[in-house]
CSV table of C-alpha atoms in Angstrom, one decimal:
chain,number,residue,atom,x,y,z
A,1,MET,CA,-29.3,-18.8,-37.3
A,2,LEU,CA,-32.5,-18.6,-37.9
A,3,THR,CA,-33.9,-21.8,-38.8
A,4,ILE,CA,-36.5,-22.1,-41.9
A,5,ALA,CA,-39.6,-21.9,-38.7
A,6,SER,CA,-38.2,-18.8,-36.9
A,7,ARG,CA,-37.5,-17.5,-40.6
A,8,VAL,CA,-41.3,-18.1,-41.0
A,9,ASP,CA,-41.9,-16.9,-37.8
A,10,VAL,CA,-40.4,-13.5,-38.5
A,11,MET,CA,-42.1,-13.2,-42.3
A,12,ASN,CA,-45.5,-13.8,-40.6
A,13,ARG,CA,-44.6,-11.6,-37.6
A,14,LEU,CA,-43.9,-8.6,-39.8
A,15,GLY,CA,-46.3,-9.4,-42.4
A,16,ARG,CA,-49.3,-9.2,-39.7
A,17,ALA,CA,-47.8,-5.7,-38.0
A,18,MET,CA,-48.2,-3.8,-41.8
A,19,ALA,CA,-51.5,-5.9,-42.5
A,20,ASP,CA,-53.6,-3.4,-40.7
A,21,PRO,CA,-53.2,0.6,-41.8
A,22,SER,CA,-53.4,1.7,-38.6
A,23,ARG,CA,-50.0,-0.1,-37.8
A,24,SER,CA,-48.5,0.7,-40.9
A,25,ARG,CA,-49.3,4.6,-40.0
A,26,ILE,CA,-48.0,4.0,-36.3
A,27,LEU,CA,-44.0,2.2,-37.5
A,28,LEU,CA,-44.0,5.4,-40.0
A,29,SER,CA,-44.5,7.0,-37.5
A,30,LEU,CA,-41.6,5.6,-35.1
A,31,LEU,CA,-39.4,5.4,-38.0
A,32,ASP,CA,-39.1,9.6,-37.7
A,33,GLY,CA,-38.3,8.6,-34.0
A,34,PRO,CA,-39.9,7.6,-30.8
A,35,GLY,CA,-43.0,8.9,-29.9
A,36,TYR,CA,-45.7,8.3,-27.2
A,37,PRO,CA,-49.3,6.9,-27.2
A,38,ALA,CA,-51.1,10.2,-26.9
A,39,LYS,CA,-49.4,11.8,-29.2
A,40,LEU,CA,-49.3,9.3,-32.0
A,41,ALA,CA,-53.6,9.2,-31.9
A,42,ARG,CA,-53.3,13.1,-31.8
A,43,ASP,CA,-51.0,12.7,-35.0
A,44,LEU,CA,-53.1,9.5,-36.9
A,45,GLU,CA,-56.2,10.7,-35.3
A,46,LEU,CA,-56.8,8.0,-33.9
A,47,THR,CA,-58.0,7.3,-30.7
A,48,ARG,CA,-55.8,6.6,-27.6
A,49,THR,CA,-57.3,2.7,-27.2
A,50,ASN,CA,-56.8,2.0,-30.9
A,51,VAL,CA,-53.1,3.3,-30.8
A,52,SER,CA,-52.9,1.6,-27.6
A,53,ASN,CA,-54.4,-2.0,-28.6
A,54,HIS,CA,-51.5,-1.5,-31.6
A,55,LEU,CA,-48.8,-0.6,-29.9
A,56,SER,CA,-49.3,-4.2,-28.0
A,57,CYS,CA,-49.8,-6.0,-31.3
A,58,LEU,CA,-46.4,-4.7,-32.4
A,59,ARG,CA,-44.7,-4.8,-29.0
A,60,GLY,CA,-46.3,-9.0,-29.1
A,61,CYS,CA,-44.6,-9.1,-32.3
A,62,GLY,CA,-41.3,-7.9,-30.9
A,63,ILE,CA,-40.9,-4.4,-33.4
A,64,VAL,CA,-41.4,-1.8,-31.3
A,65,VAL,CA,-39.8,-1.8,-27.5
A,66,ALA,CA,-42.0,0.3,-24.4
A,67,GLU,CA,-39.9,2.2,-22.1
A,68,PRO,CA,-41.4,4.0,-19.1
A,69,GLU,CA,-40.6,7.7,-18.9
A,70,GLY,CA,-42.4,8.7,-15.3
A,71,ARG,CA,-46.7,8.4,-16.6
A,72,GLN,CA,-45.2,8.3,-19.9
A,73,THR,CA,-45.1,5.0,-21.6
A,74,ARG,CA,-42.4,6.2,-25.1
A,75,TYR,CA,-42.3,3.4,-28.1
A,76,GLU,CA,-39.8,2.8,-30.4
A,77,ILE,CA,-38.9,0.1,-33.4
A,78,ALA,CA,-37.2,-2.3,-31.1
A,79,ASP,CA,-33.6,-2.2,-33.5
A,80,PRO,CA,-32.0,-0.5,-36.0
A,81,HIS,CA,-32.0,-4.0,-37.9
A,82,ILE,CA,-35.6,-3.8,-38.4
A,83,ALA,CA,-35.9,0.2,-38.7
A,84,ALA,CA,-33.0,-0.2,-41.9
A,85,ALA,CA,-35.5,-2.9,-43.1
A,86,LEU,CA,-38.6,-1.1,-43.1
A,87,THR,CA,-37.6,1.9,-44.5
A,88,ALA,CA,-36.4,-0.4,-47.3
A,89,LEU,CA,-40.0,-1.9,-47.7
A,90,VAL,CA,-41.0,1.7,-48.0
A,91,ASP,CA,-38.4,3.2,-50.8
A,92,VAL,CA,-38.8,-0.1,-52.8
A,93,THR,CA,-41.2,1.2,-55.9
A,94,LEU,CA,-43.2,-1.8,-57.2
A,95,ALA,CA,-44.1,-1.4,-60.7
A,96,VAL,CA,-47.7,-2.8,-61.9
A,97,ASP,CA,-49.5,-3.9,-64.3
A,98,GLU,CA,-53.0,-1.9,-64.5
A,99,SER,CA,-54.4,-4.3,-67.1
A,100,VAL,CA,-54.6,-7.3,-64.7
A,101,PRO,CA,-57.4,-6.9,-62.0
A,102,CYS,CA,-56.8,-7.2,-58.3
A,103,MET,CA,-56.2,-11.4,-57.4
A,104,ASP,CA,-58.1,-10.9,-53.9
A,105,PRO,CA,-61.6,-10.3,-52.9
A,106,GLN,CA,-61.6,-8.7,-49.5
A,107,CYS,CA,-58.5,-5.8,-51.1
A,108,GLN,CA,-59.0,-2.6,-49.5
A,109,VAL,CA,-56.7,-0.4,-51.4
A,110,PRO,CA,-58.7,2.3,-52.9
A,111,GLY,CA,-58.8,2.5,-56.1
A,112,CYS,CA,-56.8,-1.1,-56.7
A,113,CYS,CA,-60.3,-3.3,-57.4
A,114,ASP,CA,-62.1,-0.4,-59.4
A,115,THR,CA,-64.2,-1.7,-61.9
A,116,THR,CA,-64.9,1.3,-64.1
A,117,GLU,CA,-63.8,1.7,-67.2
A,118,GLY,CA,-61.8,4.1,-68.9
A,119,VAL,CA,-60.2,4.8,-65.1
A,120,LEU,CA,-56.5,3.3,-64.0
């Protein structure tokens, strides 16, 4: 059974993994099936070095696993429970009150913090 401390650690690992847009895109791609760094880089229009660094982070967080296949390495979501949880998160629809300003001064979500009058 997970203790409170280990539950917090799990939440922090997931939060770190999903906090970066490139890692989120990699995770979404891996939800569709295993992937290879070169193909992920090409499909997501990222550099191979960038993809490798993000995959290393995701492996360190325990979210993906690497399986050597000859000269290549196949990456996939580490556990079906993680895949199901990520899929459920993606499927959630959040209700957002557009009249309330964003509270994050570092927000980088396109359209979230626009201050132009009359634009939603």
